Tab-separated table of C-alpha atoms in Angstrom:
chain	number	residue	atom	x	y	z
A	1	MET	CA	52.189	-7.940	-73.113
A	2	GLY	CA	53.682	-7.169	-76.532
A	3	TYR	CA	56.367	-5.076	-74.860
A	4	TYR	CA	57.498	-8.085	-72.800
A	5	VAL	CA	57.632	-10.263	-75.893
A	6	SER	CA	59.889	-7.716	-77.577
A	7	ALA	CA	62.031	-7.342	-74.453
A	8	HIS	CA	62.334	-11.132	-74.077
A	9	ALA	CA	63.346	-11.516	-77.715
A	10	GLU	CA	65.911	-8.723	-77.494
A	11	THR	CA	67.479	-10.194	-74.363
A	12	PHE	CA	67.927	-13.534	-76.083
A	13	GLY	CA	69.339	-11.943	-79.236
A	14	VAL	CA	66.317	-12.573	-81.471
A	15	GLU	CA	65.513	-9.909	-84.059
A	16	VAL	CA	62.082	-8.509	-83.209
A	17	THR	CA	59.670	-6.030	-84.777
A	18	PRO	CA	59.015	-3.651	-83.166
A	19	ASN	CA	61.844	-3.556	-80.657
A	20	CYS	CA	61.515	-1.892	-77.255
A	21	THR	CA	63.071	1.379	-78.373
A	22	GLU	CA	60.653	1.593	-81.302
A	23	ILE	CA	57.682	0.863	-79.029
A	24	MET	CA	58.671	3.578	-76.579
A	25	ASP	CA	59.467	6.075	-79.341
A	26	ALA	CA	55.975	5.647	-80.755
A	27	TYR	CA	53.864	5.545	-77.617
A	28	ARG	CA	55.439	8.389	-75.605
A	29	ASN	CA	54.081	11.541	-77.204
A	30	PRO	CA	57.168	13.802	-77.051
A	31	LEU	CA	59.355	11.001	-78.401
A	32	LEU	CA	56.849	10.376	-81.193
A	33	MET	CA	56.912	14.045	-82.142
A	34	GLU	CA	60.696	14.307	-82.180
A	35	LYS	CA	61.185	11.140	-84.234
A	36	ALA	CA	58.496	12.246	-86.677
A	37	ARG	CA	60.147	15.648	-87.097
A	38	ARG	CA	63.552	14.147	-87.707
A	39	ASN	CA	62.105	11.909	-90.395
A	40	GLY	CA	60.112	14.553	-92.205
A	41	ILE	CA	56.671	13.526	-90.982
A	42	ARG	CA	54.584	16.632	-90.501
A	43	THR	CA	53.884	17.636	-86.908
A	44	ASN	CA	52.812	20.892	-85.378
A	45	GLU	CA	54.437	22.954	-82.650
A	46	TYR	CA	53.530	20.854	-79.638
A	47	ARG	CA	54.453	21.927	-76.117
A	48	LEU	CA	54.956	20.001	-72.929
A	49	ILE	CA	53.337	21.754	-69.994
A	50	THR	CA	52.268	20.961	-66.468
A	51	SER	CA	50.183	24.083	-65.893
A	52	ALA	CA	48.388	26.736	-67.908
A	53	LYS	CA	50.526	29.576	-69.214
A	54	SER	CA	49.446	32.937	-70.608
A	55	GLU	CA	50.935	32.282	-74.038
A	56	ILE	CA	48.939	29.076	-74.496
A	57	ASN	CA	45.693	29.400	-76.351
A	58	ALA	CA	42.737	27.337	-77.441
A	59	PRO	CA	41.716	25.687	-79.647
A	60	ALA	CA	44.108	22.888	-78.776
A	61	VAL	CA	44.367	19.119	-78.678
A	62	LEU	CA	45.752	17.732	-75.410
A	63	PHE	CA	47.296	14.362	-74.610
A	64	ALA	CA	48.233	13.130	-71.139
A	65	VAL	CA	51.861	12.041	-70.774
A	66	ASN	CA	51.606	9.798	-67.730
A	67	PRO	CA	51.832	6.086	-66.944
A	68	PHE	CA	48.124	5.621	-66.340
A	69	THR	CA	46.168	7.016	-69.246
A	70	ASN	CA	45.232	5.657	-72.646
A	71	ASN	CA	42.745	7.269	-75.021
A	72	SER	CA	43.526	10.564	-73.355
A	73	MET	CA	42.839	12.975	-76.211
A	74	LYS	CA	40.889	16.088	-75.263
A	75	VAL	CA	39.965	18.872	-77.665
A	76	VAL	CA	39.598	22.213	-75.884
A	77	ASP	CA	37.812	24.954	-77.795
A	78	SER	CA	37.929	27.882	-75.392
A	79	ASP	CA	40.754	29.555	-73.480
A	80	SER	CA	38.701	29.540	-70.293
A	81	ASN	CA	38.531	25.735	-70.290
A	82	LEU	CA	42.269	25.215	-70.793
A	83	PRO	CA	43.561	25.700	-67.206
A	84	GLY	CA	41.046	23.263	-65.725
A	85	MET	CA	41.676	20.619	-68.359
A	86	ILE	CA	45.468	20.950	-68.040
A	87	LYS	CA	45.204	20.663	-64.252
A	88	LYS	CA	43.059	17.536	-64.585
A	89	MET	CA	45.178	15.862	-67.244
A	90	SER	CA	48.455	16.689	-65.495
A	91	MET	CA	47.016	15.245	-62.266
A	92	GLY	CA	47.715	18.515	-60.477
A	93	ALA	CA	51.000	19.274	-62.301
A	94	ARG	CA	52.462	15.862	-61.469
A	95	PHE	CA	52.792	14.810	-65.120
A	96	PRO	CA	53.241	16.756	-68.347
A	97	VAL	CA	50.510	17.298	-70.873
A	98	SER	CA	51.361	17.474	-74.557
A	99	LEU	CA	49.512	20.381	-76.105
A	100	HIS	CA	49.052	20.624	-79.878
A	101	PRO	CA	47.412	23.555	-81.659
A	102	LEU	CA	44.159	22.664	-83.378
A	103	THR	CA	44.618	23.626	-87.010
A	104	GLY	CA	42.475	21.153	-88.888
A	105	GLU	CA	39.983	18.330	-88.696
A	106	VAL	CA	40.914	15.780	-86.012
A	107	LEU	CA	40.795	12.151	-87.114
A	108	GLU	CA	41.459	8.886	-85.316
A	109	ILE	CA	42.717	6.270	-87.723
A	110	THR	CA	44.109	2.783	-87.391
A	111	GLN	CA	47.399	1.995	-89.078
A	112	MET	CA	48.008	-1.639	-90.053
A	113	PHE	CA	51.348	-2.469	-91.696
A	114	GLY	CA	51.234	0.893	-93.452
A	115	GLU	CA	47.559	0.632	-94.479
A	116	SER	CA	44.955	3.001	-93.090
A	117	THR	CA	41.315	2.651	-92.123
A	118	ASN	CA	40.890	6.028	-93.820
A	119	GLU	CA	41.690	6.262	-97.522
A	120	GLU	CA	42.632	9.944	-97.372
A	121	THR	CA	45.525	9.135	-95.055
A	122	SER	CA	46.893	6.018	-96.787
A	123	GLY	CA	50.077	7.728	-98.016
A	124	PHE	CA	50.670	9.088	-94.549
A	125	THR	CA	50.280	5.726	-92.794
A	126	LYS	CA	52.640	4.094	-95.292
A	127	ARG	CA	55.327	6.639	-94.383
A	128	PHE	CA	54.508	6.301	-90.677
A	129	TYR	CA	55.072	2.548	-90.830
A	130	GLU	CA	58.375	3.011	-92.694
A	131	VAL	CA	59.650	5.337	-89.992
A	132	PHE	CA	58.192	3.855	-86.807
A	133	ASN	CA	58.002	0.132	-87.609
A	134	ILE	CA	54.873	-0.338	-85.493
A	135	PRO	CA	52.696	-3.005	-87.170
A	136	ILE	CA	49.327	-1.976	-85.737
A	137	CYS	CA	48.406	1.192	-83.848
A	138	LYS	CA	45.896	3.983	-83.545
A	139	LEU	CA	46.948	7.416	-84.765
A	140	VAL	CA	45.447	10.788	-84.003
A	141	VAL	CA	46.025	13.174	-86.889
A	142	GLN	CA	44.742	16.487	-88.147
A	143	ILE	CA	43.882	17.156	-91.758
A	144	ASP	CA	44.456	20.727	-92.880
A	145	ASP	CA	45.207	22.481	-96.165
A	146	GLY	CA	48.775	21.209	-96.086
A	147	GLY	CA	47.808	17.574	-95.654
A	148	VAL	CA	48.102	15.239	-92.664
A	149	VAL	CA	49.633	16.331	-89.358
A	150	LEU	CA	50.653	13.701	-86.781
A	151	ASN	CA	49.549	14.327	-83.200
A	152	HIS	CA	49.564	11.052	-81.318
A	153	CYS	CA	49.992	7.281	-81.411
A	154	GLU	CA	48.611	4.664	-79.050
A	155	PRO	CA	47.800	0.950	-79.058
A	156	ALA	CA	44.746	0.115	-81.167
A	157	MET	CA	41.894	-1.817	-79.631
A	158	LYS	CA	40.899	-5.088	-81.327
A	159	LYS	CA	37.632	-3.651	-82.586
A	160	GLU	CA	39.444	-0.727	-84.242
A	161	VAL	CA	41.551	-3.020	-86.440
A	162	LYS	CA	40.526	-4.277	-89.884
A	163	TRP	CA	41.642	-7.846	-89.444
A	164	ASP	CA	41.219	-8.807	-93.117
A	165	ILE	CA	43.945	-6.260	-93.958
A	166	VAL	CA	46.166	-7.616	-91.187
A	167	HIS	CA	45.709	-11.224	-92.364
A	168	ASP	CA	46.533	-10.255	-95.950
A	169	LYS	CA	49.655	-8.446	-94.788
A	170	MET	CA	50.718	-11.380	-92.647
A	171	ARG	CA	50.384	-13.700	-95.631
A	172	GLU	CA	52.526	-11.327	-97.732
A	173	ILE	CA	55.204	-11.208	-95.042
A	174	LYS	CA	55.231	-15.005	-94.692
A	175	GLN	CA	55.632	-15.390	-98.435
A	176	GLU	CA	58.542	-12.940	-98.457
A	177	LEU	CA	60.230	-14.966	-95.702
B	1	MET	CA	80.508	21.818	-70.301
B	2	LYS	CA	76.872	22.347	-69.364
B	3	ILE	CA	75.441	19.566	-67.245
B	4	ALA	CA	71.686	19.296	-66.685
B	5	CYS	CA	70.474	17.392	-63.642
B	6	PHE	CA	66.872	16.241	-64.084
B	7	VAL	CA	65.068	16.257	-60.746
B	8	GLU	CA	61.582	16.474	-59.341
B	9	ALA	CA	60.470	18.414	-56.266
B	10	TYR	CA	60.557	15.297	-54.083
B	11	ASN	CA	64.319	14.976	-54.664
B	12	PHE	CA	64.719	17.915	-52.274
B	13	ASP	CA	62.483	16.551	-49.501
B	14	LEU	CA	65.195	14.664	-47.608
B	15	LYS	CA	68.106	16.759	-46.334
B	16	SER	CA	70.581	14.006	-47.151
B	17	GLU	CA	69.430	13.803	-50.772
B	18	GLN	CA	69.295	17.586	-51.156
B	19	SER	CA	72.787	17.829	-49.729
B	20	ALA	CA	74.062	15.159	-52.136
B	21	LEU	CA	72.562	17.059	-55.078
B	22	LEU	CA	74.317	20.217	-53.946
B	23	LYS	CA	77.563	18.264	-53.658
B	24	PHE	CA	77.172	17.159	-57.274
B	25	LYS	CA	76.653	20.789	-58.240
B	26	SER	CA	79.620	22.138	-56.290
B	27	THR	CA	81.849	19.323	-57.542
B	28	ALA	CA	80.945	20.050	-61.155
B	29	GLU	CA	81.469	23.772	-60.683
B	30	SER	CA	84.825	23.238	-58.981
B	31	MET	CA	85.830	21.262	-62.080
B	32	GLY	CA	84.869	24.199	-64.297
B	33	HIS	CA	81.444	23.021	-65.494
B	34	SER	CA	77.961	24.397	-65.050
B	35	PHE	CA	75.428	22.173	-63.308
B	36	GLU	CA	71.764	23.170	-63.502
B	37	PHE	CA	68.752	21.458	-61.982
B	38	ILE	CA	66.019	21.030	-64.568
B	39	PHE	CA	62.413	19.979	-64.046
B	40	LYS	CA	59.522	18.600	-66.123
B	41	ASP	CA	58.762	21.977	-67.663
B	42	ASP	CA	62.336	22.239	-68.970
B	43	ILE	CA	62.331	19.012	-70.999
B	44	SER	CA	62.183	20.798	-74.331
B	45	LYS	CA	65.406	22.722	-73.494
B	46	ILE	CA	67.481	19.579	-73.150
B	47	SER	CA	69.463	20.102	-76.336
B	48	ASP	CA	70.969	23.260	-74.767
B	49	TYR	CA	73.166	21.042	-72.568
B	50	ASN	CA	76.161	18.750	-73.107
B	51	ALA	CA	75.303	16.105	-70.528
B	52	LEU	CA	72.314	14.898	-68.538
B	53	PHE	CA	72.342	13.357	-65.082
B	54	ILE	CA	68.979	12.000	-63.933
B	55	ARG	CA	68.177	11.916	-60.245
B	56	ALA	CA	64.359	11.789	-60.499
B	57	THR	CA	62.911	8.305	-60.251
B	58	THR	CA	63.195	6.481	-63.529
B	59	ASP	CA	61.035	3.952	-65.299
B	60	PRO	CA	59.941	3.752	-68.916
B	61	SER	CA	56.603	5.395	-68.187
B	62	SER	CA	58.115	8.344	-66.343
B	63	CYS	CA	59.173	11.772	-67.572
B	64	ALA	CA	62.712	10.717	-66.751
B	65	TYR	CA	62.626	8.207	-69.607
B	66	ILE	CA	61.422	10.879	-72.022
B	67	VAL	CA	64.145	13.313	-71.042
B	68	SER	CA	66.749	10.549	-71.177
B	69	ARG	CA	65.756	9.486	-74.690
B	70	LEU	CA	65.490	13.057	-75.966
B	71	ALA	CA	68.946	13.783	-74.552
B	72	GLU	CA	70.401	10.659	-76.111
B	73	GLN	CA	68.937	11.608	-79.480
B	74	SER	CA	70.418	15.085	-79.132
B	75	GLY	CA	73.869	13.572	-78.617
B	76	LEU	CA	74.234	14.306	-74.879
B	77	LYS	CA	76.128	12.041	-72.507
B	78	VAL	CA	73.343	10.566	-70.382
B	79	ILE	CA	73.198	8.896	-66.971
B	80	ASP	CA	70.746	7.051	-66.821
B	81	ASP	CA	70.553	6.157	-70.500
B	82	PRO	CA	67.252	4.875	-71.918
B	83	HIS	CA	68.467	1.296	-72.382
B	84	SER	CA	69.573	1.078	-68.746
B	85	ILE	CA	66.251	2.521	-67.583
B	86	ARG	CA	64.246	0.029	-69.652
B	87	THR	CA	66.355	-2.898	-68.507
B	88	CYS	CA	66.840	-2.203	-64.809
B	89	SER	CA	63.332	-0.915	-64.164
B	90	ASN	CA	61.746	-4.147	-65.271
B	91	LYS	CA	62.099	-7.220	-63.066
B	92	VAL	CA	60.876	-9.458	-65.890
B	93	ILE	CA	63.690	-8.321	-68.171
B	94	LEU	CA	66.171	-8.774	-65.321
B	95	HIS	CA	64.839	-12.305	-64.788
B	96	ASP	CA	65.637	-13.035	-68.455
B	97	ILE	CA	69.121	-11.477	-68.226
B	98	PHE	CA	69.969	-13.457	-65.092
B	99	GLN	CA	68.821	-16.709	-66.705
B	100	LYS	CA	70.512	-16.131	-70.034
B	101	ASN	CA	73.844	-15.185	-68.478
B	102	ASN	CA	73.848	-17.606	-65.520
B	103	ILE	CA	73.985	-14.816	-62.960
B	104	PRO	CA	73.797	-16.383	-59.492
B	105	SER	CA	70.423	-15.303	-58.124
B	106	PRO	CA	67.524	-16.687	-56.108
B	107	GLY	CA	65.330	-19.122	-58.040
B	108	SER	CA	62.547	-17.245	-59.796
B	109	ILE	CA	59.533	-17.978	-61.972
B	110	LEU	CA	57.321	-15.701	-64.055
B	111	PHE	CA	53.666	-15.909	-63.044
B	112	TYR	CA	50.899	-14.848	-65.449
B	113	GLY	CA	47.887	-15.754	-63.294
B	114	ASP	CA	47.581	-19.506	-63.854
B	115	TYR	CA	46.054	-20.634	-60.571
B	116	SER	CA	45.706	-24.290	-61.535
B	117	PRO	CA	46.760	-26.560	-58.633
B	118	GLU	CA	49.548	-28.055	-60.775
B	119	ASN	CA	51.045	-24.639	-61.497
B	120	ILE	CA	50.818	-23.412	-57.897
B	121	ASP	CA	52.276	-26.703	-56.610
B	122	GLY	CA	55.067	-26.396	-59.152
B	123	ILE	CA	55.964	-22.893	-57.984
B	124	PHE	CA	56.243	-23.866	-54.328
B	125	LYS	CA	58.018	-27.152	-55.092
B	126	SER	CA	60.571	-25.237	-57.080
B	127	LEU	CA	61.017	-22.199	-54.820
B	128	GLY	CA	60.007	-23.478	-51.359
B	129	TYR	CA	58.225	-21.445	-48.682
B	130	PRO	CA	57.945	-18.500	-48.337
B	131	VAL	CA	58.184	-16.793	-51.736
B	132	ILE	CA	58.700	-13.173	-52.732
B	133	ILE	CA	56.260	-11.721	-55.261
B	134	LYS	CA	57.243	-8.659	-57.293
B	135	THR	CA	55.547	-6.603	-59.981
B	136	PRO	CA	57.766	-5.775	-62.981
B	137	TYR	CA	58.132	-2.175	-61.875
B	138	THR	CA	59.118	-1.847	-58.234
B	139	ARG	CA	60.943	0.950	-56.455
B	140	PHE	CA	62.241	1.166	-52.904
B	141	SER	CA	60.727	-2.225	-52.012
B	142	SER	CA	57.205	-1.162	-52.999
B	143	HIS	CA	55.094	-3.818	-54.746
B	144	VAL	CA	57.365	-6.478	-53.272
B	145	GLU	CA	55.469	-8.841	-50.998
B	146	LYS	CA	56.159	-12.073	-49.149
B	147	ALA	CA	53.743	-15.022	-49.226
B	148	SER	CA	54.208	-17.744	-46.658
B	149	ASN	CA	51.586	-20.152	-47.982
B	150	VAL	CA	49.324	-20.807	-50.960
B	151	ALA	CA	46.425	-18.779	-49.583
B	152	GLU	CA	48.650	-15.710	-49.109
B	153	PHE	CA	50.181	-16.251	-52.526
B	154	ILE	CA	46.766	-16.259	-54.200
B	155	GLU	CA	45.564	-13.185	-52.314
B	156	ILE	CA	48.727	-11.132	-52.901
B	157	SER	CA	49.240	-12.158	-56.517
B	158	LYS	CA	45.606	-11.441	-57.446
B	159	HIS	CA	45.965	-7.993	-55.923
B	160	LEU	CA	49.243	-7.282	-57.748
B	161	LEU	CA	47.962	-8.658	-61.059
B	162	ARG	CA	45.344	-5.912	-61.118
B	163	LYS	CA	48.125	-3.538	-62.160
B	164	ALA	CA	50.569	-5.902	-63.833
B	165	LYS	CA	50.287	-8.518	-66.555
B	166	VAL	CA	53.059	-10.664	-65.131
B	167	LEU	CA	54.723	-11.123	-61.751
B	168	VAL	CA	58.124	-12.391	-60.728
B	169	VAL	CA	57.910	-15.034	-58.002
B	170	GLN	CA	61.237	-15.498	-56.267
B	171	GLU	CA	62.787	-17.799	-53.694
B	172	TYR	CA	63.060	-16.038	-50.321
B	173	VAL	CA	66.618	-15.602	-49.084
B	174	GLN	CA	66.817	-14.543	-45.452
B	175	SER	CA	69.598	-12.103	-44.572
B	176	ASP	CA	70.418	-9.305	-42.143
B	177	PHE	CA	71.555	-7.021	-44.953
B	178	ASP	CA	71.885	-6.668	-48.728
B	179	TRP	CA	75.200	-5.714	-50.221
B	180	ARG	CA	74.769	-2.586	-52.346
B	181	VAL	CA	77.512	-2.399	-54.944
B	182	GLY	CA	77.717	0.968	-56.707
B	183	ILE	CA	79.054	0.589	-60.232
B	184	LEU	CA	80.028	3.227	-62.764
B	185	ARG	CA	81.270	2.281	-66.216
B	186	ASN	CA	81.778	-1.271	-64.965
B	187	GLU	CA	83.935	-0.256	-62.005
B	188	VAL	CA	83.002	-0.399	-58.337
B	189	ILE	CA	82.730	3.152	-56.976
B	190	TYR	CA	81.166	2.437	-53.591
B	191	LEU	CA	80.108	-0.412	-51.381
B	192	CYS	CA	77.480	-0.468	-48.625
B	193	LYS	CA	75.452	-2.764	-46.480
B	194	TYR	CA	71.749	-1.952	-46.639
B	195	CYS	CA	70.523	-3.477	-43.389
B	196	ILE	CA	67.134	-5.089	-42.909
B	197	PRO	CA	65.365	-3.405	-39.959
B	198	LYS	CA	64.630	-5.598	-36.930
B	199	GLY	CA	61.276	-7.284	-37.336
B	200	GLY	CA	61.265	-6.736	-41.113
B	201	TRP	CA	62.357	-8.736	-44.126
B	202	LYS	CA	63.288	-6.054	-46.664
B	203	VAL	CA	65.291	-2.838	-46.510
B	204	LYS	CA	62.117	-0.777	-46.260
B	205	SER	CA	59.759	-2.832	-44.118
B	206	LYS	CA	56.361	-2.156	-42.650
B	207	ILE	CA	56.707	-2.737	-38.916
B	208	ASN	CA	53.745	-2.129	-36.608
B	209	GLY	CA	52.041	-0.271	-39.453
B	210	LYS	CA	54.964	2.095	-40.043
B	211	ASN	CA	57.501	2.136	-42.870
B	212	VAL	CA	60.949	1.607	-41.376
B	213	TRP	CA	64.231	1.842	-43.274
B	214	GLY	CA	67.230	-0.208	-42.256
B	215	ASP	CA	70.616	1.396	-41.606
B	216	THR	CA	73.141	2.018	-44.351
B	217	ILE	CA	76.703	1.035	-43.488
B	218	ALA	CA	79.342	2.184	-45.948
B	219	VAL	CA	82.261	-0.184	-46.478
B	220	PRO	CA	85.534	0.658	-48.302
B	221	ARG	CA	85.103	-0.312	-51.953
B	222	ASP	CA	88.587	-1.819	-51.994
B	223	SER	CA	87.487	-4.359	-49.404
B	224	ILE	CA	84.960	-5.940	-51.766
B	225	SER	CA	85.463	-9.690	-52.086
B	226	PRO	CA	86.812	-10.792	-55.473
B	227	GLU	CA	83.749	-12.991	-56.023
B	228	LEU	CA	81.265	-10.184	-55.323
B	229	LYS	CA	83.250	-7.809	-57.515
B	230	ASP	CA	83.380	-10.316	-60.355
B	231	ILE	CA	79.627	-11.042	-60.225
B	232	SER	CA	78.770	-7.334	-60.019
B	233	ILE	CA	80.948	-6.251	-62.921
B	234	THR	CA	79.918	-9.195	-65.067
B	235	LEU	CA	76.262	-8.322	-64.612
B	236	SER	CA	76.729	-4.587	-65.109
B	237	LYS	CA	78.445	-5.274	-68.434
B	238	TYR	CA	75.370	-7.170	-69.623
B	239	VAL	CA	73.240	-4.113	-68.888
B	240	GLY	CA	75.467	-1.291	-70.117
B	241	ASN	CA	78.165	1.061	-68.920
B	242	GLY	CA	76.149	3.478	-66.814
B	243	LEU	CA	75.666	4.059	-63.101
B	244	TYR	CA	74.129	1.095	-61.303
B	245	GLY	CA	73.420	-0.176	-57.807
B	246	LEU	CA	73.384	-3.938	-57.384
B	247	ASP	CA	71.589	-5.595	-54.484
B	248	VAL	CA	73.227	-8.860	-53.540
B	249	LYS	CA	72.572	-11.394	-50.769
B	250	GLU	CA	75.485	-13.185	-49.145
B	251	THR	CA	74.513	-16.807	-48.418
B	252	ASN	CA	76.215	-20.034	-47.402
B	253	GLU	CA	76.056	-21.040	-51.075
B	254	GLY	CA	77.737	-17.852	-52.246
B	255	TYR	CA	76.428	-14.509	-53.453
B	256	LYS	CA	72.980	-14.208	-55.024
B	257	VAL	CA	72.040	-11.110	-56.988
B	258	ILE	CA	68.583	-9.767	-56.229
B	259	GLU	CA	68.589	-6.968	-58.779
B	260	ILE	CA	70.557	-4.321	-60.592
B	261	ASN	CA	69.151	-0.797	-60.390
B	262	ASP	CA	69.736	2.194	-62.568
B	263	ASN	CA	69.442	5.545	-60.795
B	264	PRO	CA	70.831	4.241	-57.485
B	265	SER	CA	70.345	6.327	-54.346
B	266	ILE	CA	73.270	8.541	-53.436
B	267	TYR	CA	72.592	10.398	-50.208
B	268	ASP	CA	75.006	12.581	-48.291
B	269	GLY	CA	76.174	10.757	-45.171
B	270	PHE	CA	75.178	7.336	-46.458
B	271	GLU	CA	76.708	5.851	-49.628
B	272	ASP	CA	79.473	8.499	-49.683
B	273	VAL	CA	80.769	8.175	-46.113
B	274	ILE	CA	83.951	6.267	-46.949
B	275	ASP	CA	84.586	6.597	-50.670
B	276	LYS	CA	84.024	10.321	-50.902
B	277	ASP	CA	85.039	10.657	-54.532
B	278	ILE	CA	81.710	9.311	-55.857
B	279	TYR	CA	80.688	12.816	-56.922
B	280	GLU	CA	83.887	13.526	-58.806
B	281	LYS	CA	83.818	10.161	-60.551
B	282	ILE	CA	80.254	10.674	-61.768
B	283	ILE	CA	80.867	14.227	-62.973
B	284	THR	CA	84.037	13.068	-64.732
B	285	GLU	CA	82.029	10.356	-66.481
B	286	LEU	CA	79.380	12.868	-67.546
B	287	ILE	CA	81.894	15.164	-69.186
B	288	SER	CA	84.002	12.429	-70.783
């Protein structure tokens, strides 16, 4: 429903955060990756595929890029499991799958106005919020020797959000206004 | 110039669509440009091209949106651009645009699932019987249903609300055909009548359990009435300056716009029968 609120506001000339372009840029995996790259947020060499290819290897983290799936992350550890998982997630090659190499520890964190549910990633979520302007979302990242790598963004569920942080941030924003 | 045409396998199923795609290709090549069909697996190569023409079905959740946005960010000329896809694909956004800009259109109300007697009464008092119910994302008349009474309205809307958070409920306007006005960069490039098949009420109707398409009758674009032209161009300017197909009813009270579509159908032997320069105009726009 948030998308409609943004669209409604934009149509009637009201400034809105996030706007529809920002929402789409964050929640469609290839667009997320490209915007992150352009803004210096670390990503890894993701690939869009619809079927298994010989040059693709496990371990990998896969995300479905289709209209139907949320919470689609799958970690595949062995090469033999890749073709089956890609076939399933692509719905028989109908939709692309975004494949990211697994290079570190996979974490799911919630970003709230630049704050993180995970202290280790607080600098990363601050930068993410500056670039993407999404007030609350879930991020899938990997932590490796070089720091935090962005893999995916999707809407956060209510239970995944620290509402005390959100309320504090809302108060700050109101005061600034 | 290198033009990429984003398609999916189904774009080659119908001979008339396949033939139109080949006409785009031959037209571009005759003008000295390359024209390559690209598919889902080629998305990451998009920056290799100068322009992108999308013929696969578009909506913000489709691959077509991704390729459109990536192309726009890479500086390509894009038809359909992401803004046009987001706007035209969503009937709720169109409802807002029509209201804000006083576009003549059938009465319509957004419905979020409030089945209180007052709300249902209000809808039918305002729109009359029957009503048309649409999900935000409809294509080729799918997810567009007609309810003749309250019981049908409740049954159909509950079914559609399983996959949508909001529905557009619209006054039913009976007609034998819809005008289809093809617009490119806010100019009319073709004009057709999309006829309603006998026994149906929309261009693609289910009749005796079978999907039946009405005829397409091309009409010279220069014969468009000044009022229809004015409404069509006014609306297209509110959306953008891309390629659009407007569906318009002609009624005793004047023209009423049903919707504006990005990614309009262009099939060989249908939209292009009279104004044959559609292909050249679109390629020229892509390379401009």
